């Protein structure tokens, strides 16, 4: 009775364990399996005993390769390892050999624990350790280790390409970091598409990328750089994928051909060439950006080329009458085309709404001078008029936006432009507001002289028109 109770207790203990406990004979037949093992197979004990473990769990006719149970019976020592079952689950197995009184192996006790979630977590940690989370490319730490590993004679010639994504700051400032992230992911896909499987592509940091090309001569890497550029052009032509500004990357490459060359020097040469090419290509890229911004402005708002040309004509007359400097005159003309550039970041449904805006919608519209200022600050061509873009909605009495400037605190160029812009909007009309006659418009300007507009400049402008 005492022995029976002991066996019952042992069985109860084994059945409470989460781990699978399996006893096998020397021929790998199952002698005993606890509850966890039965649940794993969805079978009761009578349908498990005398069966081969590899048949039940692995659907095999022969034992698994590197089976810890077989190894423990062969060595007479504890053995452990990991196996994956056909359903994708991963198991940690620890096997204890069973020896008789003559020290001969008569079987083994297998203790198995599922570690699928642990392995998935470890894989995720491993991935994040070596990959950039946003783009999925390798990160800088991995790149630097690979650069050391591949710096051997048998990898020569080894080439490096450095790339700098154009316009990321502009996109972040104008449209938000979510749109900037899309731009980064898009260029990452272009790089993967353009390179070979064995090439190592990494995000160097921010808007910079770097690629290692093992066993790749200079002429081959030049062709790959051309392919990257061509794929950027193709991408920009796909309207459904188009970003607010064109996808463009400046590239520079260098090749190590002699074993005594320092890899860091090769990397530096690639970086220097990238910055040189960025300067050379800068004007072309900036022109394409300005064109894209203008097209987006016309598409999203009631702005038009005709409206801009009329403003240009009037501000030129004001510049002549007031004998402004060439710099101020040029600023007024440039402002004619880009004063409302910040409106590209405001939803199209608000900017093209045919009826009066709600209070919340108007609050969003009032952010456009600040957005326009940030866009202009990132642009070589627009930087000189950034301050005027920011202040062209300020009022003479201090009740304008965004800074509440008043009187001469508002730059002269902005005060002139505010009058001309208001006149052209009133006389042209909008879908939600009828066009005024010339006489009505003049009366409106006079009415708001000293309130919204510089009274002296209103007088000059009225005389001109």
Short mmCIF file of C-alpha atoms in Angstrom, two decimals:
data_model
loop_
_atom_site.label_atom_id
_atom_site.label_comp_id
_atom_site.label_asym_id
_atom_site.label_seq_id
_atom_site.Cartn_x
_atom_site.Cartn_y
_atom_site.Cartn_z
CA UNK A 1 0.00 0.00 0.00
CA UNK A 2 2.85 2.33 0.88
CA UNK A 3 4.55 1.64 -2.48
CA UNK A 4 1.28 2.31 -4.33
CA UNK A 5 0.87 5.63 -2.54
CA UNK A 6 4.42 6.62 -3.44
CA UNK A 7 3.81 5.83 -7.11
CA UNK A 8 0.56 7.77 -7.02
CA UNK A 9 2.32 10.74 -5.48
CA UNK A 10 5.11 10.57 -8.08
CA UNK A 11 2.53 10.51 -10.88
CA UNK A 12 0.64 13.45 -9.40
CA UNK A 13 3.85 15.46 -9.14
CA UNK A 14 4.83 14.69 -12.75
CA UNK A 15 1.36 15.58 -13.99
CA UNK A 16 1.48 19.02 -12.36
CA UNK A 17 4.64 19.99 -14.26
CA UNK A 18 4.31 22.29 -17.27
CA UNK A 19 7.29 20.55 -18.83
CA UNK A 20 6.71 17.34 -20.77
CA UNK A 21 8.23 14.36 -18.99
CA UNK A 22 8.66 11.27 -21.18
CA UNK A 23 10.30 7.96 -20.33
CA UNK A 24 11.68 5.99 -23.30
CA UNK A 25 13.30 2.59 -23.64
CA UNK A 26 16.58 2.13 -25.47
CA UNK A 27 14.71 1.65 -28.78
CA UNK A 28 13.02 5.08 -28.42
CA UNK A 29 9.63 3.60 -27.56
CA UNK A 30 7.59 5.67 -25.10
CA UNK A 31 7.05 3.93 -21.77
CA UNK A 32 5.46 6.84 -19.93
CA UNK A 33 4.29 10.41 -20.72
CA UNK A 34 2.93 12.92 -18.19
CA UNK A 35 -0.17 15.10 -18.66
CA UNK A 36 1.72 17.92 -20.40
CA UNK A 37 2.98 15.51 -23.04
CA UNK A 38 -0.51 14.04 -23.49
CA UNK A 39 -2.00 17.54 -23.91
CA UNK A 40 0.70 18.45 -26.44
CA UNK A 41 -0.37 15.50 -28.62
CA UNK A 42 -4.05 15.63 -27.68
CA UNK A 43 -3.80 11.90 -26.91
CA UNK A 44 -4.27 9.88 -23.73
CA UNK A 45 -1.51 7.72 -22.27
CA UNK A 46 -2.68 4.43 -23.81
CA UNK A 47 -2.40 5.93 -27.32
CA UNK A 48 1.11 7.20 -26.61
CA UNK A 49 2.88 4.27 -24.94
CA UNK A 50 4.88 1.91 -27.14
CA UNK A 51 5.01 4.54 -29.88
CA UNK A 52 8.17 6.19 -31.23
CA UNK A 53 8.53 9.77 -30.03
CA UNK A 54 9.78 10.97 -33.41
CA UNK A 55 6.70 9.53 -35.12
CA UNK A 56 4.25 11.20 -32.76
CA UNK A 57 5.83 14.67 -32.56
CA UNK A 58 7.85 14.95 -35.74
CA UNK A 59 5.99 12.65 -38.16
CA UNK A 60 9.30 11.01 -39.02
CA UNK A 61 10.23 7.39 -39.67
CA UNK A 62 13.71 7.91 -38.27
CA UNK A 63 15.02 9.76 -35.20
CA UNK A 64 15.68 13.48 -35.46
CA UNK A 65 19.19 14.60 -36.44
CA UNK A 66 21.27 15.48 -33.35
CA UNK A 67 18.57 14.08 -31.05
CA UNK A 68 19.57 14.85 -27.43
CA UNK A 69 17.89 11.61 -26.22
CA UNK A 70 19.94 9.36 -28.51
CA UNK A 71 23.07 11.34 -27.66
CA UNK A 72 22.51 10.89 -23.92
CA UNK A 73 22.03 7.13 -24.34
CA UNK A 74 25.17 6.87 -26.47
CA UNK A 75 27.37 8.92 -24.10
CA UNK A 76 25.70 7.87 -20.83
CA UNK A 77 25.68 11.54 -19.94
CA UNK A 78 23.03 14.23 -19.64
CA UNK A 79 22.47 15.88 -23.03
CA UNK A 80 20.35 18.81 -24.14
CA UNK A 81 19.41 20.69 -27.29
CA UNK A 82 16.66 22.42 -29.25
CA UNK A 83 14.33 20.92 -31.84
CA UNK A 84 11.55 22.38 -33.97
CA UNK A 85 8.42 20.38 -34.67
CA UNK A 86 6.69 20.53 -38.08
CA UNK A 87 4.07 22.93 -36.68
CA UNK A 88 6.81 25.51 -36.12
CA UNK A 89 7.02 25.22 -32.36
CA UNK A 90 10.47 25.18 -30.74
CA UNK A 91 11.34 22.89 -27.82
CA UNK A 92 14.21 22.65 -25.37
CA UNK A 93 14.99 19.00 -24.60
CA UNK A 94 17.08 17.70 -21.73
CA UNK A 95 17.72 13.95 -21.61
CA UNK A 96 18.95 11.84 -18.69
CA UNK A 97 20.17 8.29 -19.49
CA UNK A 98 18.71 5.43 -17.40
CA UNK A 99 21.34 2.85 -16.41
CA UNK A 100 20.78 -0.58 -14.86
CA UNK A 101 22.84 -2.14 -12.09
CA UNK A 102 25.41 -3.27 -14.70
CA UNK A 103 25.81 0.34 -15.93
CA UNK A 104 24.12 -0.45 -19.21
CA UNK A 105 21.71 1.99 -20.84
CA UNK A 106 18.13 0.76 -20.75
CA UNK A 107 16.40 4.03 -21.65
CA UNK A 108 16.17 7.75 -21.00
CA UNK A 109 14.06 10.35 -19.26
CA UNK A 110 13.28 13.30 -21.52
CA UNK A 111 12.21 16.64 -20.04
CA UNK A 112 10.92 19.01 -22.71
CA UNK A 113 9.80 22.63 -22.46
CA UNK A 114 8.28 24.74 -25.23
CA UNK A 115 10.39 27.86 -25.87
CA UNK A 116 8.69 29.20 -29.01
CA UNK A 117 7.82 32.61 -27.51
CA UNK A 118 11.29 32.93 -26.02
CA UNK A 119 12.90 32.20 -29.40
CA UNK A 120 10.63 34.72 -31.14
CA UNK A 121 11.53 37.35 -28.54
CA UNK A 122 15.25 36.59 -28.88
CA UNK A 123 14.95 36.83 -32.67
CA UNK A 124 13.24 40.21 -32.35
CA UNK A 125 15.94 41.48 -30.00
CA UNK A 126 18.62 40.15 -32.36
CA UNK A 127 16.90 41.85 -35.30
CA UNK A 128 16.62 45.20 -33.51
CA UNK A 129 20.25 44.97 -32.43
CA UNK A 130 21.45 44.92 -36.02
CA UNK A 131 18.64 46.63 -37.96
CA UNK A 132 17.21 50.11 -38.28
CA UNK A 133 13.67 49.92 -36.92
CA UNK A 134 12.16 52.36 -39.43
CA UNK A 135 13.62 51.17 -42.75
CA UNK A 136 14.44 47.54 -41.98
CA UNK A 137 17.97 48.08 -43.28
CA UNK A 138 21.05 47.21 -41.24
CA UNK A 139 22.06 49.85 -38.68
CA UNK A 140 25.36 51.65 -38.25
CA UNK A 141 26.64 49.30 -35.53
CA UNK A 142 26.17 46.25 -37.78
CA UNK A 143 27.73 48.09 -40.74
CA UNK A 144 30.86 48.96 -38.77
CA UNK A 145 31.30 45.34 -37.66
CA UNK A 146 30.80 44.07 -41.23
CA UNK A 147 33.31 46.62 -42.51
CA UNK A 148 35.94 45.09 -40.19
CA UNK A 149 34.95 41.51 -41.03
CA UNK A 150 35.06 42.04 -44.79
CA UNK A 151 38.34 43.96 -44.74
CA UNK A 152 40.34 41.00 -46.08
CA UNK A 153 42.34 40.43 -49.24
CA UNK A 154 39.95 37.80 -50.58
CA UNK A 155 37.12 40.38 -50.60
CA UNK A 156 39.06 42.80 -52.82
CA UNK A 157 38.12 44.91 -54.64
CA UNK A 158 35.62 46.11 -52.04
CA UNK A 159 33.54 49.20 -52.83
CA UNK A 160 31.56 51.56 -50.62
CA UNK A 161 28.71 53.90 -51.57
CA UNK A 162 27.54 56.73 -49.33
CA UNK A 163 24.12 58.28 -49.97
CA UNK A 164 22.36 61.37 -48.63
CA UNK A 165 18.59 61.70 -49.04
CA UNK A 166 17.70 65.11 -50.42
CA UNK A 167 14.93 67.23 -48.91
CA UNK A 168 14.18 65.25 -45.73
CA UNK A 169 14.26 68.32 -43.48
CA UNK A 170 11.92 70.18 -45.80
CA UNK A 171 9.41 67.32 -45.73
CA UNK A 172 9.66 66.96 -41.94
CA UNK A 173 9.19 70.71 -41.38
CA UNK A 174 6.37 71.16 -43.89
CA UNK A 175 4.42 67.91 -43.70
CA UNK A 176 5.51 66.31 -40.43
CA UNK A 177 7.82 63.45 -39.53
CA UNK A 178 5.30 60.82 -40.58
CA UNK A 179 5.68 62.00 -44.19
CA UNK A 180 9.44 62.18 -43.69
CA UNK A 181 9.45 58.58 -42.48
CA UNK A 182 7.62 57.55 -45.65
CA UNK A 183 10.34 59.22 -47.69
CA UNK A 184 13.05 57.32 -45.78
CA UNK A 185 11.26 53.99 -46.22
CA UNK A 186 10.78 54.68 -49.93
CA UNK A 187 14.46 55.36 -50.53
CA UNK A 188 15.34 52.24 -48.54
CA UNK A 189 13.17 50.18 -50.88
CA UNK A 190 14.85 51.81 -53.89
CA UNK A 191 18.29 50.87 -52.51
CA UNK A 192 17.24 47.25 -51.88
CA UNK A 193 15.72 47.01 -55.33
CA UNK A 194 18.83 48.44 -56.99
CA UNK A 195 21.47 46.39 -55.16
CA UNK A 196 22.33 42.70 -55.10
CA UNK A 197 21.50 40.19 -52.39
CA UNK A 198 25.09 40.00 -51.15
CA UNK A 199 25.45 43.79 -50.82
CA UNK A 200 25.14 45.19 -47.30
CA UNK A 201 22.86 48.23 -47.10
CA UNK A 202 22.70 50.22 -43.87
CA UNK A 203 21.14 53.40 -42.58
CA UNK A 204 24.15 55.40 -41.45
CA UNK A 205 21.99 57.85 -39.48
CA UNK A 206 19.37 60.54 -40.13
CA UNK A 207 19.13 60.95 -43.88
CA UNK A 208 22.38 59.10 -44.74
CA UNK A 209 22.82 55.58 -46.07
CA UNK A 210 25.89 53.45 -46.77
CA UNK A 211 26.40 50.28 -48.80
CA UNK A 212 29.27 47.73 -48.84
CA UNK A 213 29.91 45.89 -52.11
CA UNK A 214 32.28 42.92 -51.52
CA UNK A 215 34.35 41.76 -54.52
CA UNK A 216 33.00 44.63 -56.63
CA UNK A 217 35.22 46.76 -58.92
CA UNK A 218 34.71 50.45 -59.55
CA UNK A 219 32.93 50.12 -62.91
CA UNK A 220 30.30 47.76 -61.47
CA UNK A 221 29.53 50.03 -58.52
CA UNK A 222 29.22 52.98 -60.91
CA UNK A 223 26.52 51.09 -62.82
CA UNK A 224 24.72 50.30 -59.57
CA UNK A 225 24.75 54.01 -58.64
CA UNK A 226 23.25 54.80 -62.04
CA UNK A 227 20.57 52.17 -61.42
CA UNK A 228 19.70 53.75 -58.06
CA UNK A 229 19.26 57.13 -59.77
CA UNK A 230 17.16 55.61 -62.56
CA UNK A 231 14.92 53.82 -60.05
CA UNK A 232 14.38 57.10 -58.18
CA UNK A 233 13.26 58.72 -61.44
CA UNK A 234 10.91 55.83 -62.21
CA UNK A 235 9.48 56.05 -58.71
CA UNK A 236 8.81 59.77 -59.09
CA UNK A 237 6.88 59.09 -62.29
CA UNK A 238 4.47 56.76 -60.47
CA UNK A 239 1.77 59.26 -59.49
CA UNK A 240 0.09 57.02 -56.93
CA UNK A 241 3.32 56.79 -54.93
CA UNK A 242 4.48 60.36 -55.34
CA UNK A 243 5.73 62.28 -52.32
CA UNK A 244 5.27 66.04 -51.84
CA UNK A 245 8.79 66.49 -53.19
CA UNK A 246 10.73 64.29 -55.64
CA UNK A 247 12.61 61.29 -54.28
CA UNK A 248 16.31 62.06 -54.76
CA UNK A 249 19.57 60.84 -53.25
CA UNK A 250 23.10 62.18 -53.66
CA UNK A 251 25.66 59.37 -54.02
CA UNK A 252 29.42 59.02 -53.72
CA UNK A 253 31.52 55.87 -54.11
CA UNK A 254 35.09 54.68 -53.54
CA UNK A 255 36.87 51.34 -54.02
CA UNK A 256 39.60 49.60 -52.04
CA UNK A 257 41.88 47.73 -54.45
CA UNK A 258 45.07 47.28 -52.42
CA UNK A 259 45.19 45.32 -49.13
CA UNK A 260 47.23 48.05 -47.39
CA UNK A 261 44.57 50.72 -47.92
CA UNK A 262 42.68 51.75 -44.79
CA UNK A 263 38.92 51.06 -45.02
CA UNK A 264 38.14 54.22 -43.07
CA UNK A 265 40.00 56.23 -45.74
CA UNK A 266 37.92 54.53 -48.45
CA UNK A 267 34.77 55.38 -46.50
CA UNK A 268 35.93 59.00 -46.18
CA UNK A 269 36.54 59.24 -49.94
CA UNK A 270 33.03 57.95 -50.64
CA UNK A 271 31.59 60.49 -48.20
CA UNK A 272 33.58 63.39 -49.70
CA UNK A 273 32.43 62.48 -53.21
CA UNK A 274 28.85 62.26 -52.00
CA UNK A 275 28.96 65.81 -50.61
CA UNK A 276 30.66 67.06 -53.78
CA UNK A 277 27.95 65.47 -55.93
CA UNK A 278 25.29 66.90 -53.63
CA UNK A 279 26.64 70.39 -54.36
CA UNK A 280 26.86 69.74 -58.09
CA UNK A 281 23.34 68.29 -58.29
CA UNK A 282 21.90 70.81 -55.82
CA UNK A 283 20.59 73.37 -58.31
CA UNK A 284 18.79 70.72 -60.39
CA UNK A 285 17.19 69.21 -57.29
CA UNK A 286 16.19 72.59 -55.88
CA UNK A 287 14.57 73.56 -59.17
CA UNK A 288 12.57 70.33 -59.20
CA UNK A 289 11.52 70.93 -55.58
CA UNK A 290 10.27 74.45 -56.31
CA UNK A 291 8.36 73.17 -59.33
CA UNK A 292 6.78 70.37 -57.25
CA UNK A 293 5.84 72.78 -54.46
CA UNK A 294 4.22 75.18 -56.93
CA UNK A 295 2.24 72.39 -58.61
CA UNK A 296 1.09 71.16 -55.21
CA UNK A 297 0.05 74.67 -54.18
CA UNK A 298 -2.04 75.19 -57.33
CA UNK A 299 -3.58 71.75 -56.96
CA UNK A 300 -4.50 72.13 -53.27
CA UNK A 301 -5.60 75.78 -53.11
CA UNK A 302 -7.28 78.59 -55.04
CA UNK A 303 -3.87 80.03 -55.90
CA UNK A 304 -3.13 80.26 -59.63
CA UNK A 305 -0.42 81.44 -61.97
CA UNK A 306 -2.71 84.26 -63.16
CA UNK A 307 -3.23 85.49 -59.56
CA UNK A 308 0.52 85.45 -58.95
CA UNK A 309 1.33 87.32 -62.16
CA UNK A 310 -1.17 90.08 -61.34
CA UNK A 311 0.38 90.48 -57.89
CA UNK A 312 3.85 90.58 -59.44
CA UNK A 313 2.79 93.41 -61.76
CA UNK A 314 1.36 95.48 -58.90
CA UNK A 315 4.25 94.96 -56.45
CA UNK A 316 6.69 95.94 -59.20
CA UNK A 317 4.83 99.25 -59.59
CA UNK A 318 4.93 99.79 -55.83
CA UNK A 319 8.67 99.08 -55.80
CA UNK A 320 9.19 101.67 -58.53
CA UNK A 321 7.11 104.39 -56.85
CA UNK A 322 8.74 103.80 -53.45
CA UNK A 323 12.21 103.56 -55.04
CA UNK A 324 12.96 100.33 -53.20
CA UNK A 325 16.35 98.63 -53.41
CA UNK A 326 16.92 95.87 -55.95
CA UNK A 327 16.95 93.34 -53.11
CA UNK A 328 13.55 94.52 -51.80
CA UNK A 329 12.11 94.59 -55.30
CA UNK A 330 13.31 91.05 -55.98
CA UNK A 331 11.90 89.90 -52.64
CA UNK A 332 8.47 91.33 -53.52
CA UNK A 333 8.47 89.62 -56.90
CA UNK A 334 9.59 86.28 -55.42
CA UNK A 335 7.01 86.68 -52.67
CA UNK A 336 4.34 86.97 -55.38
CA UNK A 337 4.93 83.33 -56.26
CA UNK A 338 5.69 81.78 -52.86
CA UNK A 339 3.91 83.86 -50.17
CA UNK A 340 1.33 81.14 -49.45
CA UNK A 341 3.62 78.14 -49.96
CA UNK A 342 2.80 76.96 -46.41
CA UNK A 343 -0.75 76.18 -47.57
CA UNK A 344 0.52 72.96 -49.20
CA UNK A 345 0.64 71.41 -45.71
CA UNK A 346 -3.03 72.18 -44.99
CA UNK A 347 -5.59 69.54 -46.05
CA UNK A 348 -6.92 70.10 -49.56
CA UNK A 349 -10.53 69.77 -48.41
CA UNK A 350 -10.03 72.85 -46.22
CA UNK A 351 -8.11 74.94 -48.74
CA UNK A 352 -10.60 74.27 -51.53
CA UNK A 353 -13.73 74.38 -49.41
CA UNK A 354 -16.39 76.31 -51.40
CA UNK A 355 -18.14 77.74 -48.33
CA UNK A 356 -17.02 79.67 -45.26
CA UNK A 357 -14.49 77.90 -43.03
CA UNK A 358 -15.30 76.82 -39.48
CA UNK A 359 -13.34 78.29 -36.59
CA UNK A 360 -11.16 75.18 -36.29
CA UNK A 361 -10.53 75.10 -40.04
CA UNK A 362 -9.49 78.74 -40.02
CA UNK A 363 -7.08 78.04 -37.15
CA UNK A 364 -5.39 75.48 -39.37
CA UNK A 365 -5.23 77.92 -42.27
CA UNK A 366 -3.61 80.51 -39.99
CA UNK A 367 -0.63 78.16 -39.49
CA UNK A 368 0.47 78.54 -43.11
CA UNK A 369 2.84 81.50 -42.60
CA UNK A 370 4.81 79.50 -40.02
CA UNK A 371 4.87 76.39 -42.20
CA UNK A 372 5.88 78.51 -45.19
CA UNK A 373 8.66 80.06 -43.11
CA UNK A 374 10.03 76.59 -42.22
CA UNK A 375 9.88 75.52 -45.87
CA UNK A 376 11.67 78.69 -46.99
CA UNK A 377 14.35 78.30 -44.33
CA UNK A 378 15.34 74.90 -45.79
CA UNK A 379 15.50 76.23 -49.36
CA UNK A 380 18.50 78.13 -50.75
CA UNK A 381 16.25 80.06 -53.15
CA UNK A 382 13.46 80.86 -50.68
CA UNK A 383 15.53 81.63 -47.58
CA UNK A 384 15.82 85.38 -48.41
CA UNK A 385 12.02 85.77 -48.26
CA UNK A 386 11.40 83.48 -45.27
CA UNK A 387 10.83 86.40 -42.88
CA UNK A 388 8.38 88.04 -45.32
CA UNK A 389 6.42 84.80 -45.74
CA UNK A 390 6.13 84.64 -41.94
CA UNK A 391 4.90 88.23 -41.55
CA UNK A 392 2.68 88.92 -44.57
CA UNK A 393 -0.49 88.36 -42.49
CA UNK A 394 0.50 90.71 -39.66
CA UNK A 395 -1.80 93.74 -39.12
CA UNK A 396 -0.81 97.37 -38.68
CA UNK A 397 -2.71 97.46 -35.34
CA UNK A 398 -1.05 94.28 -34.02
CA UNK A 399 -4.08 92.02 -34.39
CA UNK A 400 -2.66 89.92 -37.23
CA UNK A 401 -0.86 86.55 -37.06
CA UNK A 402 1.27 84.66 -36.23
CA UNK A 403 3.39 86.99 -34.05
CA UNK A 404 1.06 89.96 -33.43
CA UNK A 405 3.57 92.50 -34.78
CA UNK A 406 2.40 96.07 -35.35
CA UNK A 407 3.31 99.15 -37.36
CA UNK A 408 7.01 99.34 -38.33
CA UNK A 409 7.73 96.06 -36.50
CA UNK A 410 6.33 94.48 -39.64
CA UNK A 411 8.94 94.47 -42.45
CA UNK A 412 8.27 97.01 -45.19
CA UNK A 413 8.18 94.33 -47.88
CA UNK A 414 5.48 92.44 -45.93
CA UNK A 415 3.40 95.60 -45.43
CA UNK A 416 3.49 96.38 -49.14
CA UNK A 417 2.69 92.83 -50.10
CA UNK A 418 -0.25 92.54 -47.68
CA UNK A 419 -2.04 95.42 -49.45
CA UNK A 420 -1.43 94.11 -52.96
CA UNK A 421 -2.40 90.54 -52.05
CA UNK A 422 -5.62 91.66 -50.34
CA UNK A 423 -6.54 93.84 -53.35
CA UNK A 424 -6.00 91.00 -55.84
CA UNK A 425 -8.00 88.50 -53.73
CA UNK A 426 -10.92 90.92 -53.34
CA UNK A 427 -11.06 91.92 -56.98
CA UNK A 428 -10.70 88.33 -58.22
CA UNK A 429 -13.13 86.80 -55.75
CA UNK A 430 -13.29 83.27 -54.40
CA UNK A 431 -15.94 80.51 -54.72
CA UNK A 432 -17.19 81.42 -51.23
CA UNK A 433 -17.01 85.23 -51.76
CA UNK A 434 -18.05 87.31 -54.80
CA UNK A 435 -15.51 89.49 -56.57
CA UNK A 436 -15.67 93.18 -55.66
CA UNK A 437 -15.54 96.05 -58.13
CA UNK A 438 -12.46 98.22 -58.26
CA UNK A 439 -14.28 101.01 -56.43
CA UNK A 440 -15.50 98.62 -53.71
CA UNK A 441 -12.02 97.23 -53.28
CA UNK A 442 -10.47 100.68 -52.91
CA UNK A 443 -13.10 101.61 -50.29
CA UNK A 444 -12.29 98.37 -48.40
CA UNK A 445 -8.56 99.15 -48.40
CA UNK A 446 -9.23 102.70 -47.14
CA UNK A 447 -11.59 101.35 -44.49
CA UNK A 448 -8.85 99.09 -43.10
CA UNK A 449 -6.01 101.60 -43.47
CA UNK A 450 -4.51 102.06 -40.01
CA UNK A 451 -6.18 98.84 -38.85
CA UNK A 452 -4.97 96.04 -41.11
CA UNK A 453 -2.77 98.01 -43.50
CA UNK A 454 -0.08 100.69 -43.30
CA UNK A 455 -2.14 103.87 -44.03
CA UNK A 456 0.67 105.61 -45.90
CA UNK A 457 1.21 102.61 -48.18
CA UNK A 458 -2.55 102.31 -48.82
CA UNK A 459 -2.52 105.90 -50.08
CA UNK A 460 0.39 105.13 -52.43
CA UNK A 461 -1.25 101.96 -53.71
CA UNK A 462 -4.62 103.66 -54.36
CA UNK A 463 -2.85 106.31 -56.42
CA UNK A 464 -1.16 103.58 -58.49
CA UNK A 465 -4.35 101.70 -59.36
#
